[in-house]
Amino acid sequence: MLSIKNLHAVVDGQEILRGLNLEVPAGEVHAIMGPNGAGKSTLSYVLAGKAGYEVTKGSVTLNGENILEMQPDERASAGVFLAFQYPMEIPGVPTLTFLRQALNSQLRTRGEDEMSTPDFMRLIREKSAELKIEQDMLKRAVNVGFSGGEKKRNEVLQMAVLQPKLCVLDETDSGLDIDALRIVSDGVNALRSPDRAFVIITHYQRLLDYIVPDKVHVLSKGRIVRTGDKDLALELEDKGYAEFEETAA
Amino acid sequence: MVAIKETVDQVKGLDVEEYKYGFVTDIESEKAPKGLNEDIIRFISEKKGEPDWMLESRLDAYRRWRTMTEPTWAKVDYHDIDFDDLYYFSAPKTKEGPESIDDVDPELLRTYEKLGIPLREQEILAGVKTSKIAVDAIFDSVSVVTTFKEELAKSGVIFCPISEALRDHPELVRKYLGSVVPVSDNFYATLNSAVFSDGSFVYIPEGVRCPMELSTYFRINEPNTGQFERTLIIAEKGSYVSYLEGCTAPMRDENQLHAAIVELIAHEDAEIKYSTVQNWYPGDKDGKGGIYNFVTKRGDCRGDNSKISWTQVETGSAVTWKYPSCILRGDNSQGEFYSIAISNGYQQVDSGTKMIHLGKNTTSRIISKGISAGKSSNTYRGKVSAHRKATGTRNFTQCDSLLIGDQCSAHTIPYMDAKNRSVTFEHEATTSKISEDQLFYCQQRGLNEEEAVALIVNGFCREVLQQLPMEFAVEAQKLVGISLEGSVG
Ligand SMILES: Nc1ncnc2c1ncn2[C@@H]1O[C@H](COP(=O)(O)OP(=O)(O)O)[C@@H](O)[C@H]1O
Ligand SMILES: [Mg+2]
């Protein structure tokens, strides 16, 4: 599904990703952990194609397709979804309108028919109920005045509606209380499927109790420095990241 | 930042030639000779078969205008207009004034069809999806057809070209014309008072709620022709009307002058809602051509508890100079101004409103959303004043500016003047840029850059778009997107 080879990326003249390799097969959930400033968010932006994140070397393919050549919206339509660590506010645009336009834009780009209003409403009702999202929240402007938990649930709702192939979640657990964490995790788990891959970026092991990963990678100084199974997360919780900060130096 | 630079580059590649209404209708026209003098004015008045007092009033305006000079206080910069090099009257050639839609030149009907303006009543009636809207279609200097006149007449509503009103209801026109915008009001208004060609006349009798939306559609076709429309709307005691005007013009290299006057009179307990979607040709990507839009619009809340509400979506014209205002004369009267002004390319906008509080407990509300892109300049200029006797007056003003790229500019110039102490004036202003992060967020969800800009800008304008009649809100929303095409990407 996702294949990253020897990826180097520069931000503001500084090399942040320095030869990163990562393979995430379809149907698997991989966690990426690492100290602050390791380059986790940078990786997510590079995958999504944010301006200013320049790839200087290496390749990224999704189901064999080179996504680095694509515009951000084309990547989205090709199935790349990023749940943002800090979702943006869009004043005056109701969440429902935003979701509808996003979905229809993707369908159009893929040459498919737009979804009818009744079908769309049915889909939204079903998905928002799963995430315990009130209809009232869908009428409010995108992320404006949303609590931290609402913003994250909104990200997962968008993911559920857009049905991407590759889901990258950046610190989706940060700022969530235990109830919200459970709701969000249930939402993510419901989306697990044999033809979808997940990259879950987190700083804390806690999230991985709910979303159990197939593999755990440690990212430090722009590289994957260790890979293990879910027990690696527990070990990191115990020992912290000090070891990696040194070895990668 | 890299990202910001990229946006600037994209803005440089902008293309305002995407104007979709720029075609020319090939039709024979009858014109008055070029230039302006008393004979031309007599010609116009005679063509329209006007009463003598109207001709006298025009001549009086013309003589005053000769002594006046163009205002220079607005933040706009344009070539001198050679008023002797313009045509002041142009009408599509027809045998007589069209009696019904069947007499209208098919070429004209095709023009309005292309513009999406339905003129055939039976087609509108057959279409279940659109609600009924009566249209007065004005082509250069004359009205070509007005729809639903008979049906409106049943409820006593008069909706007709102003030249027809001068013939059929001269006493009404004489009573109200110039009573809100006096002949000597300003340079362009005085010019208009001398040479005005056509426009709509609306009269809503006491207690009548106008049974459908009224609208006028203005089209400038002839080159070197000024359009001097004149609109007069009177709402008698306890009546209500919602009126919309739309405007387009072909793409031409020369600038064209549009100097209109709109006067609204709301008597006791009456309400007038006036909406404009202005999409005159803005000029090409190098700033060549486009309409000079110099307009005087004013409403008089003459009676107690009356209400006048202006909503405008201004996306076109090379230069816009326009301040739809309210005189709040009646006690407890209300004035509103909701505005979206978009400038792109080399467009210049100086627009805003005046709320003149004269009556007690009068209230006004101003919501202005200015969006500048390209190399354009966008100024909000507003005045709120309260007379000595206007106690208990309240105003709320909110001016938000949104910048796209860094070669455009936005200015907010509010004047406030309270002559008594029991006045509450609130003013809020913000200036923001579309952030790269917002754009990226939208793109990450699948919107392309233009869709993302249109979505964010529509969100920014939402409060104003919501004021438009439903039928036009969707169109206006699309227009917002279209007029910003090429501002990024
Ligand atoms: N937009 C940016 N401009 C400059 N430096 C950046 C930018 N984004 C990230 N960085 C730098 O890149 C490094 C990696 O940051 P980030 O990817 O956010 O790490 P993480 O998400 O692992 O905490 C940090 O040293 C950070 O300061
Ligand atoms: Mg981060």
mmCIF file of N, CA, C and O in Angstrom, chain B residues 360-446:
data_model
loop_
_atom_site.group_PDB
_atom_site.id
_atom_site.type_symbol
_atom_site.label_atom_id
_atom_site.label_comp_id
_atom_site.label_asym_id
_atom_site.label_seq_id
_atom_site.Cartn_x
_atom_site.Cartn_y
_atom_site.Cartn_z
ATOM 1 N N LYS B 360 -36.066 59.716 16.168
ATOM 2 C CA LYS B 360 -35.772 59.130 17.482
ATOM 3 C C LYS B 360 -35.723 57.607 17.401
ATOM 4 O O LYS B 360 -36.470 57.004 16.632
ATOM 5 N N ASN B 361 -34.876 57.007 18.235
ATOM 6 C CA ASN B 361 -34.779 55.546 18.338
ATOM 7 C C ASN B 361 -34.602 54.857 16.988
ATOM 8 O O ASN B 361 -35.150 53.784 16.752
ATOM 9 N N THR B 362 -33.876 55.491 16.131
ATOM 10 C CA THR B 362 -33.606 54.866 14.835
ATOM 11 C C THR B 362 -32.381 53.959 14.980
ATOM 12 O O THR B 362 -31.481 54.238 15.766
ATOM 13 N N THR B 363 -32.380 52.877 14.198
ATOM 14 C CA THR B 363 -31.255 51.947 14.294
ATOM 15 C C THR B 363 -30.699 51.642 12.906
ATOM 16 O O THR B 363 -31.434 51.642 11.923
ATOM 17 N N SER B 364 -29.425 51.391 12.863
ATOM 18 C CA SER B 364 -28.832 50.997 11.593
ATOM 19 C C SER B 364 -27.770 49.935 11.825
ATOM 20 O O SER B 364 -27.182 49.838 12.903
ATOM 21 N N ARG B 365 -27.577 49.164 10.780
ATOM 22 C CA ARG B 365 -26.645 48.038 10.860
ATOM 23 C C ARG B 365 -25.862 47.985 9.558
ATOM 24 O O ARG B 365 -26.454 48.009 8.468
ATOM 25 N N ILE B 366 -24.551 47.925 9.677
ATOM 26 C CA ILE B 366 -23.692 47.908 8.493
ATOM 27 C C ILE B 366 -22.781 46.698 8.574
ATOM 28 O O ILE B 366 -22.030 46.555 9.535
ATOM 29 N N ILE B 367 -22.867 45.821 7.593
ATOM 30 C CA ILE B 367 -21.942 44.681 7.540
ATOM 31 C C ILE B 367 -21.263 44.744 6.179
ATOM 32 O O ILE B 367 -21.903 44.578 5.149
ATOM 33 N N SER B 368 -19.984 45.013 6.184
ATOM 34 C CA SER B 368 -19.269 45.153 4.921
ATOM 35 C C SER B 368 -18.144 44.133 4.849
ATOM 36 O O SER B 368 -17.337 44.008 5.762
ATOM 37 N N LYS B 369 -18.127 43.396 3.742
ATOM 38 C CA LYS B 369 -17.086 42.386 3.535
ATOM 39 C C LYS B 369 -16.345 42.738 2.255
ATOM 40 O O LYS B 369 -16.922 42.666 1.167
ATOM 41 N N GLY B 370 -15.128 43.162 2.393
ATOM 42 C CA GLY B 370 -14.331 43.522 1.223
ATOM 43 C C GLY B 370 -13.289 42.440 0.961
ATOM 44 O O GLY B 370 -12.591 42.004 1.873
ATOM 45 N N ILE B 371 -13.208 42.003 -0.284
ATOM 46 C CA ILE B 371 -12.212 40.982 -0.640
ATOM 47 C C ILE B 371 -11.346 41.560 -1.747
ATOM 48 O O ILE B 371 -11.852 41.916 -2.804
ATOM 49 N N SER B 372 -10.058 41.689 -1.509
ATOM 50 C CA SER B 372 -9.190 42.184 -2.572
ATOM 51 C C SER B 372 -8.188 41.134 -2.980
ATOM 52 O O SER B 372 -7.600 40.455 -2.136
ATOM 53 N N ALA B 373 -7.996 41.042 -4.296
ATOM 54 C CA ALA B 373 -7.005 40.123 -4.865
ATOM 55 C C ALA B 373 -6.269 40.869 -5.965
ATOM 56 O O ALA B 373 -6.589 42.021 -6.262
ATOM 57 N N GLY B 374 -5.299 40.207 -6.569
ATOM 58 C CA GLY B 374 -4.567 40.813 -7.681
ATOM 59 C C GLY B 374 -3.914 42.115 -7.269
ATOM 60 O O GLY B 374 -3.300 42.212 -6.213
ATOM 61 N N LYS B 375 -4.047 43.138 -8.137
ATOM 62 C CA LYS B 375 -3.437 44.432 -7.852
ATOM 63 C C LYS B 375 -4.523 45.445 -7.528
ATOM 64 O O LYS B 375 -4.366 46.644 -7.739
ATOM 65 N N SER B 376 -5.621 44.972 -7.027
ATOM 66 C CA SER B 376 -6.783 45.834 -6.849
ATOM 67 C C SER B 376 -6.719 46.632 -5.559
ATOM 68 O O SER B 376 -5.919 46.362 -4.672
ATOM 69 N N SER B 377 -7.599 47.624 -5.514
ATOM 70 C CA SER B 377 -7.700 48.453 -4.317
ATOM 71 C C SER B 377 -9.158 48.482 -3.886
ATOM 72 O O SER B 377 -10.057 48.638 -4.700
ATOM 73 N N ASN B 378 -9.391 48.298 -2.599
ATOM 74 C CA ASN B 378 -10.742 48.117 -2.097
ATOM 75 C C ASN B 378 -10.930 48.951 -0.839
ATOM 76 O O ASN B 378 -10.307 48.698 0.183
ATOM 77 N N THR B 379 -11.765 49.973 -0.923
ATOM 78 C CA THR B 379 -11.949 50.882 0.210
ATOM 79 C C THR B 379 -13.387 50.837 0.704
ATOM 80 O O THR B 379 -14.320 50.915 -0.091
ATOM 81 N N TYR B 380 -13.551 50.703 1.999
ATOM 82 C CA TYR B 380 -14.861 50.913 2.603
ATOM 83 C C TYR B 380 -14.889 52.333 3.141
ATOM 84 O O TYR B 380 -14.000 52.739 3.889
ATOM 85 N N ARG B 381 -15.889 53.087 2.743
ATOM 86 C CA ARG B 381 -16.029 54.459 3.232
ATOM 87 C C ARG B 381 -17.442 54.596 3.791
ATOM 88 O O ARG B 381 -18.418 54.391 3.064
ATOM 89 N N GLY B 382 -17.551 54.866 5.053
ATOM 90 C CA GLY B 382 -18.885 54.898 5.640
ATOM 91 C C GLY B 382 -19.060 56.097 6.550
ATOM 92 O O GLY B 382 -18.100 56.598 7.138
ATOM 93 N N LYS B 383 -20.305 56.545 6.638
ATOM 94 C CA LYS B 383 -20.576 57.638 7.561
ATOM 95 C C LYS B 383 -21.830 57.307 8.358
ATOM 96 O O LYS B 383 -22.843 56.888 7.801
ATOM 97 N N VAL B 384 -21.726 57.477 9.667
ATOM 98 C CA VAL B 384 -22.894 57.313 10.515
ATOM 99 C C VAL B 384 -23.053 58.605 11.288
ATOM 100 O O VAL B 384 -22.119 59.057 11.959
ATOM 101 N N SER B 385 -24.219 59.238 11.159
ATOM 102 C CA SER B 385 -24.394 60.481 11.892
ATOM 103 C C SER B 385 -25.738 60.487 12.602
ATOM 104 O O SER B 385 -26.697 59.861 12.155
ATOM 105 N N ALA B 386 -25.772 61.159 13.747
ATOM 106 C CA ALA B 386 -27.025 61.289 14.490
ATOM 107 C C ALA B 386 -27.287 62.766 14.730
ATOM 108 O O ALA B 386 -26.434 63.493 15.243
ATOM 109 N N HIS B 387 -28.471 63.177 14.355
ATOM 110 C CA HIS B 387 -28.907 64.555 14.521
ATOM 111 C C HIS B 387 -29.138 64.847 16.005
ATOM 112 O O HIS B 387 -29.323 63.927 16.809
ATOM 113 N N ARG B 388 -29.158 66.114 16.323
ATOM 114 C CA ARG B 388 -29.385 66.557 17.700
ATOM 115 C C ARG B 388 -30.653 65.921 18.290
ATOM 116 O O ARG B 388 -30.700 65.525 19.450
ATOM 117 N N LYS B 389 -31.691 65.807 17.468
ATOM 118 C CA LYS B 389 -32.974 65.295 17.975
ATOM 119 C C LYS B 389 -33.078 63.773 17.893
ATOM 120 O O LYS B 389 -34.052 63.192 18.359
ATOM 121 N N ALA B 390 -32.082 63.144 17.265
ATOM 122 C CA ALA B 390 -32.160 61.690 17.063
ATOM 123 C C ALA B 390 -31.682 60.955 18.307
ATOM 124 O O ALA B 390 -30.659 60.280 18.305
ATOM 125 N N THR B 391 -32.453 61.078 19.370
ATOM 126 C CA THR B 391 -32.053 60.435 20.623
ATOM 127 C C THR B 391 -32.333 58.939 20.547
ATOM 128 O O THR B 391 -33.204 58.498 19.793
ATOM 129 N N GLY B 392 -31.573 58.190 21.319
ATOM 130 C CA GLY B 392 -31.780 56.740 21.364
ATOM 131 C C GLY B 392 -31.334 56.025 20.109
ATOM 132 O O GLY B 392 -31.696 54.877 19.863
ATOM 133 N N THR B 393 -30.522 56.681 19.317
ATOM 134 C CA THR B 393 -30.038 56.117 18.061
ATOM 135 C C THR B 393 -28.988 55.033 18.311
ATOM 136 O O THR B 393 -28.155 55.171 19.187
ATOM 137 N N ARG B 394 -29.038 54.000 17.505
ATOM 138 C CA ARG B 394 -28.017 52.945 17.619
ATOM 139 C C ARG B 394 -27.492 52.577 16.246
ATOM 140 O O ARG B 394 -28.247 52.470 15.284
ATOM 141 N N ASN B 395 -26.190 52.369 16.189
ATOM 142 C CA ASN B 395 -25.596 51.830 14.954
ATOM 143 C C ASN B 395 -24.616 50.734 15.321
ATOM 144 O O ASN B 395 -23.892 50.831 16.297
ATOM 145 N N PHE B 396 -24.628 49.703 14.504
ATOM 146 C CA PHE B 396 -23.578 48.698 14.617
ATOM 147 C C PHE B 396 -22.907 48.567 13.256
ATOM 148 O O PHE B 396 -23.583 48.370 12.244
ATOM 149 N N THR B 397 -21.602 48.723 13.230
ATOM 150 C CA THR B 397 -20.858 48.621 11.979
ATOM 151 C C THR B 397 -19.791 47.552 12.103
ATOM 152 O O THR B 397 -19.046 47.528 13.082
ATOM 153 N N GLN B 398 -19.740 46.682 11.120
ATOM 154 C CA GLN B 398 -18.659 45.704 11.085
ATOM 155 C C GLN B 398 -18.060 45.677 9.687
ATOM 156 O O GLN B 398 -18.763 45.454 8.707
ATOM 157 N N CYS B 399 -16.766 45.955 9.607
ATOM 158 C CA CYS B 399 -16.087 45.985 8.310
ATOM 159 C C CYS B 399 -14.973 44.961 8.323
ATOM 160 O O CYS B 399 -14.018 45.103 9.068
ATOM 161 N N ASP B 400 -15.109 43.949 7.512
ATOM 162 C CA ASP B 400 -14.064 42.930 7.452
ATOM 163 C C ASP B 400 -13.423 42.936 6.075
ATOM 164 O O ASP B 400 -14.119 42.960 5.064
ATOM 165 N N SER B 401 -12.119 42.923 6.069
ATOM 166 C CA SER B 401 -11.394 42.878 4.797
ATOM 167 C C SER B 401 -10.597 41.591 4.714
ATOM 168 O O SER B 401 -10.008 41.163 5.699
ATOM 169 N N LEU B 402 -10.618 41.015 3.534
ATOM 170 C CA LEU B 402 -9.855 39.789 3.300
ATOM 171 C C LEU B 402 -8.920 40.044 2.128
ATOM 172 O O LEU B 402 -9.344 40.513 1.081
ATOM 173 N N LEU B 403 -7.650 39.759 2.326
ATOM 174 C CA LEU B 403 -6.663 39.990 1.274
ATOM 175 C C LEU B 403 -6.205 38.662 0.694
ATOM 176 O O LEU B 403 -5.994 37.700 1.415
ATOM 177 N N ILE B 404 -6.066 38.635 -0.621
ATOM 178 C CA ILE B 404 -5.521 37.447 -1.287
ATOM 179 C C ILE B 404 -4.276 37.902 -2.038
ATOM 180 O O ILE B 404 -4.369 38.723 -2.938
ATOM 181 N N GLY B 405 -3.114 37.411 -1.651
ATOM 182 C CA GLY B 405 -1.856 37.879 -2.240
ATOM 183 C C GLY B 405 -1.403 39.148 -1.541
ATOM 184 O O GLY B 405 -2.054 39.622 -0.607
ATOM 185 N N ASP B 406 -0.275 39.716 -1.980
ATOM 186 C CA ASP B 406 0.200 40.897 -1.256
ATOM 187 C C ASP B 406 0.416 42.107 -2.160
ATOM 188 O O ASP B 406 1.182 43.004 -1.855
ATOM 189 N N GLN B 407 -0.274 42.146 -3.297
ATOM 190 C CA GLN B 407 -0.156 43.324 -4.147
ATOM 191 C C GLN B 407 -1.446 44.129 -4.178
ATOM 192 O O GLN B 407 -1.583 45.094 -4.905
ATOM 193 N N CYS B 408 -2.420 43.688 -3.387
ATOM 194 C CA CYS B 408 -3.693 44.404 -3.348
ATOM 195 C C CYS B 408 -3.750 45.208 -2.056
ATOM 196 O O CYS B 408 -2.890 45.081 -1.195
ATOM 197 N N SER B 409 -4.749 46.061 -1.958
ATOM 198 C CA SER B 409 -4.848 46.829 -0.727
ATOM 199 C C SER B 409 -6.290 46.955 -0.279
ATOM 200 O O SER B 409 -7.220 46.865 -1.081
ATOM 201 N N ALA B 410 -6.469 47.143 1.015
ATOM 202 C CA ALA B 410 -7.797 47.337 1.590
ATOM 203 C C ALA B 410 -7.727 48.499 2.563
ATOM 204 O O ALA B 410 -6.724 48.667 3.266
ATOM 205 N N HIS B 411 -8.758 49.331 2.559
ATOM 206 C CA HIS B 411 -8.783 50.493 3.452
ATOM 207 C C HIS B 411 -10.166 50.591 4.073
ATOM 208 O O HIS B 411 -11.159 50.295 3.426
ATOM 209 N N THR B 412 -10.202 51.026 5.309
ATOM 210 C CA THR B 412 -11.486 51.249 5.963
ATOM 211 C C THR B 412 -11.515 52.673 6.476
ATOM 212 O O THR B 412 -10.635 53.070 7.241
ATOM 213 N N ILE B 413 -12.486 53.439 5.996
ATOM 214 C CA ILE B 413 -12.563 54.842 6.396
ATOM 215 C C ILE B 413 -13.943 55.125 6.982
ATOM 216 O O ILE B 413 -14.886 55.438 6.243
ATOM 217 N N PRO B 414 -14.091 54.963 8.284
ATOM 218 C CA PRO B 414 -15.390 55.235 8.896
ATOM 219 C C PRO B 414 -15.454 56.658 9.467
ATOM 220 O O PRO B 414 -14.496 57.110 10.096
ATOM 221 N N TYR B 415 -16.543 57.353 9.191
ATOM 222 C CA TYR B 415 -16.769 58.645 9.856
ATOM 223 C C TYR B 415 -17.950 58.465 10.798
ATOM 224 O O TYR B 415 -18.927 57.825 10.439
ATOM 225 N N MET B 416 -17.820 59.071 11.984
ATOM 226 C CA MET B 416 -18.938 59.002 12.922
ATOM 227 C C MET B 416 -19.183 60.391 13.447
ATOM 228 O O MET B 416 -18.243 61.134 13.722
ATOM 229 N N ASP B 417 -20.439 60.725 13.609
ATOM 230 C CA ASP B 417 -20.760 62.067 14.031
ATOM 231 C C ASP B 417 -22.053 62.032 14.849
ATOM 232 O O ASP B 417 -23.136 61.862 14.287
ATOM 233 N N ALA B 418 -21.921 62.141 16.151
ATOM 234 C CA ALA B 418 -23.102 62.096 17.021
ATOM 235 C C ALA B 418 -23.346 63.481 17.614
ATOM 236 O O ALA B 418 -22.471 64.028 18.278
ATOM 237 N N LYS B 419 -24.532 64.005 17.362
ATOM 238 C CA LYS B 419 -24.839 65.357 17.841
ATOM 239 C C LYS B 419 -25.705 65.339 19.100
ATOM 240 O O LYS B 419 -26.220 66.369 19.506
ATOM 241 N N ASN B 420 -25.927 64.171 19.670
ATOM 242 C CA ASN B 420 -26.581 64.127 20.977
ATOM 243 C C ASN B 420 -25.946 63.007 21.775
ATOM 244 O O ASN B 420 -25.212 62.183 21.226
ATOM 245 N N ARG B 421 -26.255 62.978 23.088
ATOM 246 C CA ARG B 421 -25.477 62.081 23.939
ATOM 247 C C ARG B 421 -26.064 60.683 24.082
ATOM 248 O O ARG B 421 -25.397 59.791 24.562
ATOM 249 N N SER B 422 -27.312 60.521 23.702
ATOM 250 C CA SER B 422 -27.906 59.203 23.943
ATOM 251 C C SER B 422 -27.769 58.310 22.709
ATOM 252 O O SER B 422 -28.718 57.700 22.253
ATOM 253 N N VAL B 423 -26.575 58.265 22.188
ATOM 254 C CA VAL B 423 -26.318 57.541 20.953
ATOM 255 C C VAL B 423 -25.373 56.382 21.236
ATOM 256 O O VAL B 423 -24.452 56.521 22.021
ATOM 257 N N THR B 424 -25.633 55.236 20.637
ATOM 258 C CA THR B 424 -24.693 54.118 20.767
ATOM 259 C C THR B 424 -24.178 53.743 19.381
ATOM 260 O O THR B 424 -24.944 53.256 18.550
ATOM 261 N N PHE B 425 -22.940 54.022 19.144
ATOM 262 C CA PHE B 425 -22.312 53.629 17.885
ATOM 263 C C PHE B 425 -21.256 52.571 18.180
ATOM 264 O O PHE B 425 -20.373 52.798 18.973
ATOM 265 N N GLU B 426 -21.369 51.440 17.527
ATOM 266 C CA GLU B 426 -20.350 50.409 17.719
ATOM 267 C C GLU B 426 -19.675 50.148 16.385
ATOM 268 O O GLU B 426 -20.352 50.029 15.358
ATOM 269 N N HIS B 427 -18.372 50.060 16.402
ATOM 270 C CA HIS B 427 -17.659 49.812 15.153
ATOM 271 C C HIS B 427 -16.606 48.725 15.367
ATOM 272 O O HIS B 427 -15.813 48.792 16.281
ATOM 273 N N GLU B 428 -16.656 47.724 14.505
ATOM 274 C CA GLU B 428 -15.629 46.679 14.563
ATOM 275 C C GLU B 428 -15.028 46.531 13.181
ATOM 276 O O GLU B 428 -15.741 46.601 12.189
ATOM 277 N N ALA B 429 -13.725 46.341 13.134
ATOM 278 C CA ALA B 429 -13.082 46.156 11.831
ATOM 279 C C ALA B 429 -12.000 45.096 11.947
ATOM 280 O O ALA B 429 -11.298 45.021 12.946
ATOM 281 N N THR B 430 -11.906 44.260 10.933
ATOM 282 C CA THR B 430 -10.826 43.268 10.904
ATOM 283 C C THR B 430 -10.214 43.222 9.503
ATOM 284 O O THR B 430 -10.882 43.523 8.524
ATOM 285 N N THR B 431 -8.956 42.877 9.449
ATOM 286 C CA THR B 431 -8.308 42.613 8.166
ATOM 287 C C THR B 431 -7.619 41.269 8.293
ATOM 288 O O THR B 431 -6.929 41.018 9.273
ATOM 289 N N SER B 432 -7.851 40.392 7.330
ATOM 290 C CA SER B 432 -7.179 39.098 7.411
ATOM 291 C C SER B 432 -6.747 38.653 6.031
ATOM 292 O O SER B 432 -7.127 39.246 5.024
ATOM 293 N N LYS B 433 -5.935 37.633 6.021
ATOM 294 C CA LYS B 433 -5.495 37.035 4.759
ATOM 295 C C LYS B 433 -6.012 35.616 4.739
ATOM 296 O O LYS B 433 -6.196 35.013 5.797
ATOM 297 N N ILE B 434 -6.232 35.094 3.551
ATOM 298 C CA ILE B 434 -6.508 33.658 3.476
ATOM 299 C C ILE B 434 -5.207 32.974 3.843
ATOM 300 O O ILE B 434 -4.173 33.242 3.244
ATOM 301 N N SER B 435 -5.245 32.134 4.858
ATOM 302 C CA SER B 435 -3.976 31.548 5.276
ATOM 303 C C SER B 435 -3.649 30.323 4.440
ATOM 304 O O SER B 435 -4.531 29.607 3.968
ATOM 305 N N GLU B 436 -2.356 30.116 4.257
ATOM 306 C CA GLU B 436 -1.881 28.943 3.528
ATOM 307 C C GLU B 436 -2.384 27.676 4.203
ATOM 308 O O GLU B 436 -2.714 26.696 3.541
ATOM 309 N N ASP B 437 -2.437 27.715 5.541
ATOM 310 C CA ASP B 437 -2.855 26.528 6.274
ATOM 311 C C ASP B 437 -4.324 26.193 6.017
ATOM 312 O O ASP B 437 -4.690 25.031 5.884
ATOM 313 N N GLN B 438 -5.154 27.242 5.929
ATOM 314 C CA GLN B 438 -6.567 27.020 5.612
ATOM 315 C C GLN B 438 -6.720 26.407 4.225
ATOM 316 O O GLN B 438 -7.481 25.463 4.029
ATOM 317 N N LEU B 439 -5.981 26.976 3.256
ATOM 318 C CA LEU B 439 -6.047 26.451 1.894
ATOM 319 C C LEU B 439 -5.601 24.996 1.854
ATOM 320 O O LEU B 439 -6.235 24.155 1.235
ATOM 321 N N PHE B 440 -4.501 24.719 2.562
ATOM 322 C CA PHE B 440 -3.964 23.360 2.562
ATOM 323 C C PHE B 440 -4.963 22.384 3.189
ATOM 324 O O PHE B 440 -5.167 21.276 2.690
ATOM 325 N N TYR B 441 -5.601 22.827 4.252
ATOM 326 C CA TYR B 441 -6.596 21.976 4.922
ATOM 327 C C TYR B 441 -7.705 21.591 3.938
ATOM 328 O O TYR B 441 -8.080 20.426 3.826
ATOM 329 N N CYS B 442 -8.198 22.575 3.195
ATOM 330 C CA CYS B 442 -9.261 22.306 2.210
ATOM 331 C C CYS B 442 -8.757 21.398 1.098
ATOM 332 O O CYS B 442 -9.453 20.480 0.658
ATOM 333 N N GLN B 443 -7.541 21.676 0.641
ATOM 334 C CA GLN B 443 -6.995 20.858 -0.452
ATOM 335 C C GLN B 443 -6.776 19.431 0.003
ATOM 336 O O GLN B 443 -6.987 18.487 -0.748
ATOM 337 N N GLN B 444 -6.353 19.272 1.260
ATOM 338 C CA GLN B 444 -6.138 17.929 1.779
ATOM 339 C C GLN B 444 -7.446 17.144 1.784
ATOM 340 O O GLN B 444 -7.463 15.934 1.749
ATOM 341 N N ARG B 445 -8.565 17.850 1.800
ATOM 342 C CA ARG B 445 -9.855 17.155 1.785
ATOM 343 C C ARG B 445 -10.365 16.948 0.360
ATOM 344 O O ARG B 445 -11.452 16.411 0.168
ATOM 345 N N GLY B 446 -9.599 17.450 -0.635
ATOM 346 C CA GLY B 446 -9.966 17.155 -2.022
ATOM 347 C C GLY B 446 -10.395 18.356 -2.843
ATOM 348 O O GLY B 446 -10.653 18.226 -4.035
#
